Short mmCIF file of C-alpha atoms in Angstrom, two decimals:
data_model
loop_
_atom_site.label_atom_id
_atom_site.label_comp_id
_atom_site.label_asym_id
_atom_site.label_seq_id
_atom_site.Cartn_x
_atom_site.Cartn_y
_atom_site.Cartn_z
CA MET A 8 86.13 66.82 157.64
CA ILE A 9 84.78 69.05 154.69
CA GLU A 10 86.78 68.13 151.09
CA VAL A 11 87.63 71.59 149.64
CA LYS A 12 87.29 71.25 145.80
CA THR A 13 90.45 73.10 144.31
CA ASN A 14 89.54 72.52 140.61
CA PRO A 15 88.81 75.39 138.46
CA VAL A 16 85.39 75.60 137.17
CA SER A 17 84.85 75.01 133.37
CA TRP A 18 83.00 78.10 132.37
CA SER A 19 80.45 77.81 129.65
CA ARG A 20 81.44 80.99 127.93
CA ILE A 21 84.70 82.16 129.44
CA THR A 22 87.71 80.27 130.81
CA VAL A 23 89.23 80.85 134.15
CA GLU A 24 92.50 81.83 132.19
CA THR A 25 91.06 84.92 131.42
CA VAL A 26 90.45 85.72 135.49
CA HIS A 27 94.43 85.21 135.57
CA ARG A 28 95.11 87.82 132.92
CA THR A 29 92.66 90.59 134.42
CA ARG A 30 95.29 93.12 135.90
CA LEU A 31 94.98 93.26 139.51
CA ALA A 32 95.52 95.83 141.82
CA GLU A 33 99.20 97.03 143.07
CA PRO A 34 98.80 95.82 146.54
CA GLU A 35 99.60 92.31 145.18
CA ALA A 36 103.24 93.33 144.86
CA SER A 37 103.19 94.69 148.36
CA LEU A 38 103.05 93.46 151.81
CA TYR A 39 99.39 94.00 151.84
CA PRO A 40 98.29 90.47 150.89
CA LEU A 41 100.18 89.17 154.26
CA ALA A 42 99.00 91.70 156.40
CA LYS A 43 95.23 90.81 155.28
CA ARG A 44 95.88 87.54 155.82
CA CYS A 45 97.18 88.01 159.68
CA MET A 46 94.02 90.29 160.37
CA ASP A 47 91.79 88.00 159.23
CA VAL A 48 92.96 84.72 160.88
CA ILE A 49 93.53 86.97 164.42
CA MET A 50 89.96 88.50 163.96
CA ALA A 51 88.05 85.35 162.69
CA ALA A 52 89.29 83.39 165.53
CA LEU A 53 88.72 86.07 168.15
CA LEU A 54 85.39 86.46 166.95
CA LEU A 55 84.54 82.56 166.94
CA VAL A 56 85.55 82.71 170.49
CA LEU A 57 83.80 85.83 171.50
CA LEU A 58 80.44 84.45 169.65
CA SER A 59 80.04 80.77 170.38
CA PRO A 60 77.65 80.87 172.88
CA ILE A 61 75.35 83.31 170.16
CA MET A 62 76.32 80.70 167.58
CA ALA A 63 75.18 77.52 169.92
CA LEU A 64 71.86 79.27 170.58
CA ILE A 65 71.29 79.65 166.89
CA ALA A 66 72.19 76.48 165.99
CA LEU A 67 69.44 75.37 168.27
CA ALA A 68 66.89 77.70 167.30
CA ILE A 69 67.26 76.23 163.89
CA ARG A 70 66.98 72.60 165.09
CA LEU A 71 64.01 73.14 166.93
CA ASP A 72 62.23 75.34 164.21
CA SER A 73 62.43 72.81 161.27
CA PRO A 74 63.97 69.42 160.72
CA GLY A 75 67.56 69.19 159.53
CA PRO A 76 71.11 70.10 160.20
CA ALA A 77 71.75 73.55 161.65
CA VAL A 78 74.64 74.39 159.45
CA PHE A 79 74.08 74.58 155.50
CA ARG A 80 77.31 73.39 153.06
CA GLN A 81 77.14 74.92 149.37
CA GLU A 82 79.69 75.19 146.86
CA ARG A 83 80.68 78.46 146.18
CA VAL A 84 83.21 79.82 143.56
CA GLY A 85 86.47 81.58 145.10
CA GLN A 86 89.49 83.43 143.93
CA PHE A 87 90.33 82.27 140.34
CA GLY A 88 87.82 80.02 139.64
CA ARG A 89 88.43 77.74 142.80
CA THR A 90 85.62 76.02 144.40
CA PHE A 91 85.17 75.70 147.81
CA ILE A 92 82.38 74.76 150.28
CA MET A 93 80.82 77.54 151.94
CA LEU A 94 78.89 77.31 155.21
CA LYS A 95 76.12 79.17 156.71
CA PHE A 96 73.35 78.76 159.11
CA ARG A 97 70.72 76.89 157.58
CA SER A 98 67.95 79.19 156.56
CA MET A 99 65.75 77.14 154.51
CA HIS A 100 63.86 74.11 154.52
CA VAL A 101 65.84 71.05 153.71
CA ASN A 102 66.05 69.98 150.33
CA ALA A 103 64.45 73.39 149.13
CA ASP A 104 64.26 73.67 145.03
CA GLU A 105 67.12 75.82 144.02
CA ARG A 106 65.37 76.30 140.58
CA VAL A 107 63.56 79.47 142.48
CA HIS A 108 66.82 81.26 142.96
CA ARG A 109 68.49 80.05 139.46
CA GLN A 110 65.55 81.87 137.82
CA PHE A 111 65.78 84.86 139.67
CA ALA A 112 70.01 85.19 139.66
CA LYS A 113 69.81 84.57 136.03
CA GLN A 114 67.31 87.62 135.48
CA TYR A 115 69.42 89.63 138.15
CA ILE A 116 72.65 89.31 136.79
CA ASN A 117 71.61 89.57 132.86
CA GLY A 118 70.15 93.34 133.94
CA PHE A 119 66.29 92.25 133.83
CA THR A 120 64.56 93.52 136.88
CA PRO A 121 62.87 90.58 138.35
CA GLU A 122 60.46 90.84 140.92
CA GLY A 123 61.80 91.99 144.45
CA SER A 124 60.29 92.68 147.90
CA SER A 125 60.21 95.67 149.77
CA VAL A 126 61.63 96.90 152.84
CA GLU A 127 60.66 100.15 154.65
CA GLY A 128 60.21 101.63 151.11
CA ARG A 129 63.13 100.36 149.55
CA THR A 130 63.43 98.16 146.52
CA VAL A 131 65.13 94.62 148.06
CA PHE A 132 66.63 92.39 144.74
CA LYS A 133 65.63 88.91 146.20
CA PRO A 134 63.00 86.63 145.65
CA ASN A 135 59.44 87.84 146.70
CA GLY A 136 57.67 85.69 149.42
CA ASP A 137 60.20 83.03 149.24
CA LYS A 138 58.16 80.07 151.24
CA ARG A 139 61.46 78.11 151.21
CA VAL A 140 62.68 80.26 154.11
CA THR A 141 61.95 79.01 157.30
CA ARG A 142 60.33 81.14 160.17
CA VAL A 143 64.11 81.45 162.04
CA GLY A 144 66.04 81.79 158.59
CA LYS A 145 63.84 85.03 157.76
CA TRP A 146 65.25 86.49 161.31
CA LEU A 147 68.60 85.09 160.44
CA ARG A 148 68.64 86.66 156.99
CA ARG A 149 67.37 90.00 158.10
CA THR A 150 70.14 90.39 160.91
CA SER A 151 73.04 88.44 158.61
CA LEU A 152 73.61 86.25 161.40
CA ASP A 153 73.67 83.20 158.83
CA GLU A 154 76.77 84.35 157.60
CA LEU A 155 78.56 83.72 160.90
CA PRO A 156 79.91 80.15 160.24
CA GLN A 157 81.84 81.60 157.41
CA LEU A 158 84.26 82.61 160.03
CA ILE A 159 85.48 79.11 159.66
CA ASN A 160 85.75 79.60 155.53
CA VAL A 161 88.19 82.74 156.44
CA LEU A 162 90.42 80.67 159.01
CA ARG A 163 90.67 78.20 156.25
CA GLY A 164 91.96 80.88 153.68
CA GLU A 165 89.02 80.05 151.62
CA MET A 166 87.60 83.56 152.40
CA SER A 167 88.47 86.93 153.54
CA LEU A 168 86.78 89.08 155.89
CA VAL A 169 86.57 91.98 153.27
CA GLY A 170 86.05 91.20 149.57
CA PRO A 171 83.15 90.34 146.96
CA ARG A 172 80.59 88.01 148.06
CA PRO A 173 81.23 84.38 146.76
CA ALA A 174 78.96 83.15 144.10
CA VAL A 175 77.62 80.11 143.01
CA ARG A 176 78.72 78.06 140.06
CA TYR A 177 75.58 78.78 138.08
CA GLU A 178 75.76 82.48 138.76
CA VAL A 179 79.11 83.07 137.45
CA GLU A 180 78.24 80.90 134.21
CA GLU A 181 75.70 84.03 133.49
CA TYR A 182 78.61 86.41 134.26
CA SER A 183 79.72 88.94 131.26
CA PRO A 184 83.31 88.95 130.94
CA TRP A 185 83.84 92.03 132.87
CA HIS A 186 82.10 90.79 135.88
CA MET A 187 84.80 88.20 135.91
CA GLN A 188 87.24 90.62 137.51
CA ARG A 189 85.52 89.92 140.95
CA LEU A 190 86.93 86.81 140.88
CA THR A 191 90.41 88.26 140.89
CA VAL A 192 90.72 88.52 144.87
CA PRO A 193 89.41 86.00 147.58
CA PRO A 194 85.95 86.37 148.65
CA GLY A 195 84.75 87.91 151.44
CA LEU A 196 82.41 88.08 154.60
CA THR A 197 81.65 91.68 153.51
CA GLY A 198 82.80 94.47 151.31
CA LEU A 199 82.05 97.67 149.78
CA ALA A 200 78.83 96.53 148.13
CA GLN A 201 77.85 95.25 151.22
CA ILE A 202 78.23 98.74 152.92
CA SER A 203 76.68 100.57 150.10
CA GLY A 204 73.12 99.12 149.78
CA ARG A 205 73.40 95.34 149.95
CA SER A 206 70.21 93.87 148.10
CA GLY A 207 68.94 96.93 147.01
CA LEU A 208 71.40 97.30 144.44
CA THR A 209 71.50 96.03 140.79
CA PHE A 210 74.24 93.32 139.73
CA ASP A 211 76.08 95.46 138.00
CA LYS A 212 76.20 98.13 140.64
CA ILE A 213 77.62 95.62 142.97
CA VAL A 214 80.12 94.53 140.65
CA ARG A 215 81.44 97.83 139.88
CA LEU A 216 81.56 98.39 143.57
CA ASP A 217 83.64 95.18 143.67
CA ILE A 218 86.15 96.48 141.46
CA GLU A 219 86.43 99.78 143.04
CA TYR A 220 87.39 97.86 146.08
CA ILE A 221 90.18 95.58 144.04
CA GLN A 222 91.35 98.73 142.35
CA ARG A 223 91.66 100.69 145.84
CA ARG A 224 92.25 97.92 148.44
CA SER A 225 94.42 98.42 151.32
CA LEU A 226 94.62 97.21 155.11
CA ALA A 227 93.01 100.89 155.95
CA LEU A 228 90.11 100.30 153.41
CA ASP A 229 89.57 96.76 154.87
CA ILE A 230 89.15 98.10 158.08
CA ALA A 231 86.84 100.89 157.47
CA ILE A 232 84.49 98.57 155.63
CA LEU A 233 84.65 96.15 158.80
CA PHE A 234 83.63 99.22 160.85
CA LYS A 235 81.24 100.31 158.66
CA THR A 236 79.45 96.76 158.30
CA ILE A 237 78.60 97.00 162.00
CA PRO A 238 75.92 99.73 161.59
CA VAL A 239 74.83 98.45 158.27
CA VAL A 240 74.14 95.24 159.75
CA LEU A 241 72.42 96.48 163.16
CA ASN A 242 69.99 98.69 161.18
CA ALA A 243 69.17 95.28 158.71
CA LYS A 244 69.22 97.92 155.88
CA CYS A 245 68.13 96.77 152.51
CA ALA A 246 68.21 92.92 154.19
CA ALA A 247 65.55 90.36 153.44
#
């Protein structure tokens, strides 16, 4: 049993109360949250059953490729700053140094142009030539299959199928006040930013798309994003 942390993060420059004071869109006063939660539970449970053979094969491939567990657990920041343990298929070597990503994230969030990589002529904002990533991990990241265990997070209510992607604590500590708006809704497996360019977007552009989603969100928009996610994942567009 994984213990889920529910205490708000103590921000270095802004308190979580600021997030609570952020104006939420009108759907919060409607039946939308209940309908969204019902869709999340039904679809996540169904996908876990249907994809379980594939997930078992992925877990086996990870274990054969490099020493360590198949599933990686990491603390992420959720709605209103509450932290939880997010699940992913492990794509890096065990005990990989997080300083590489920490430095990259600091530059990326603060508007500097970190060294990225190129995928089919497109700039991808990911650490270039990251040697921490395993052979199987490169394929998992390119296909986004490393995210499948997060269906369990969706069932637990820590995440939704659609919403802003959950951030690591040290990433949130670099946020400007307006960036905090993306913490006013549950984090998601996919979102408006993920179907609009994924890692090919600057961080400010991602946050603007997340805020647009928060302002426009509805069950119809969630379903549209889920359907548009399928070809984006299959094409591995702007993945790394």
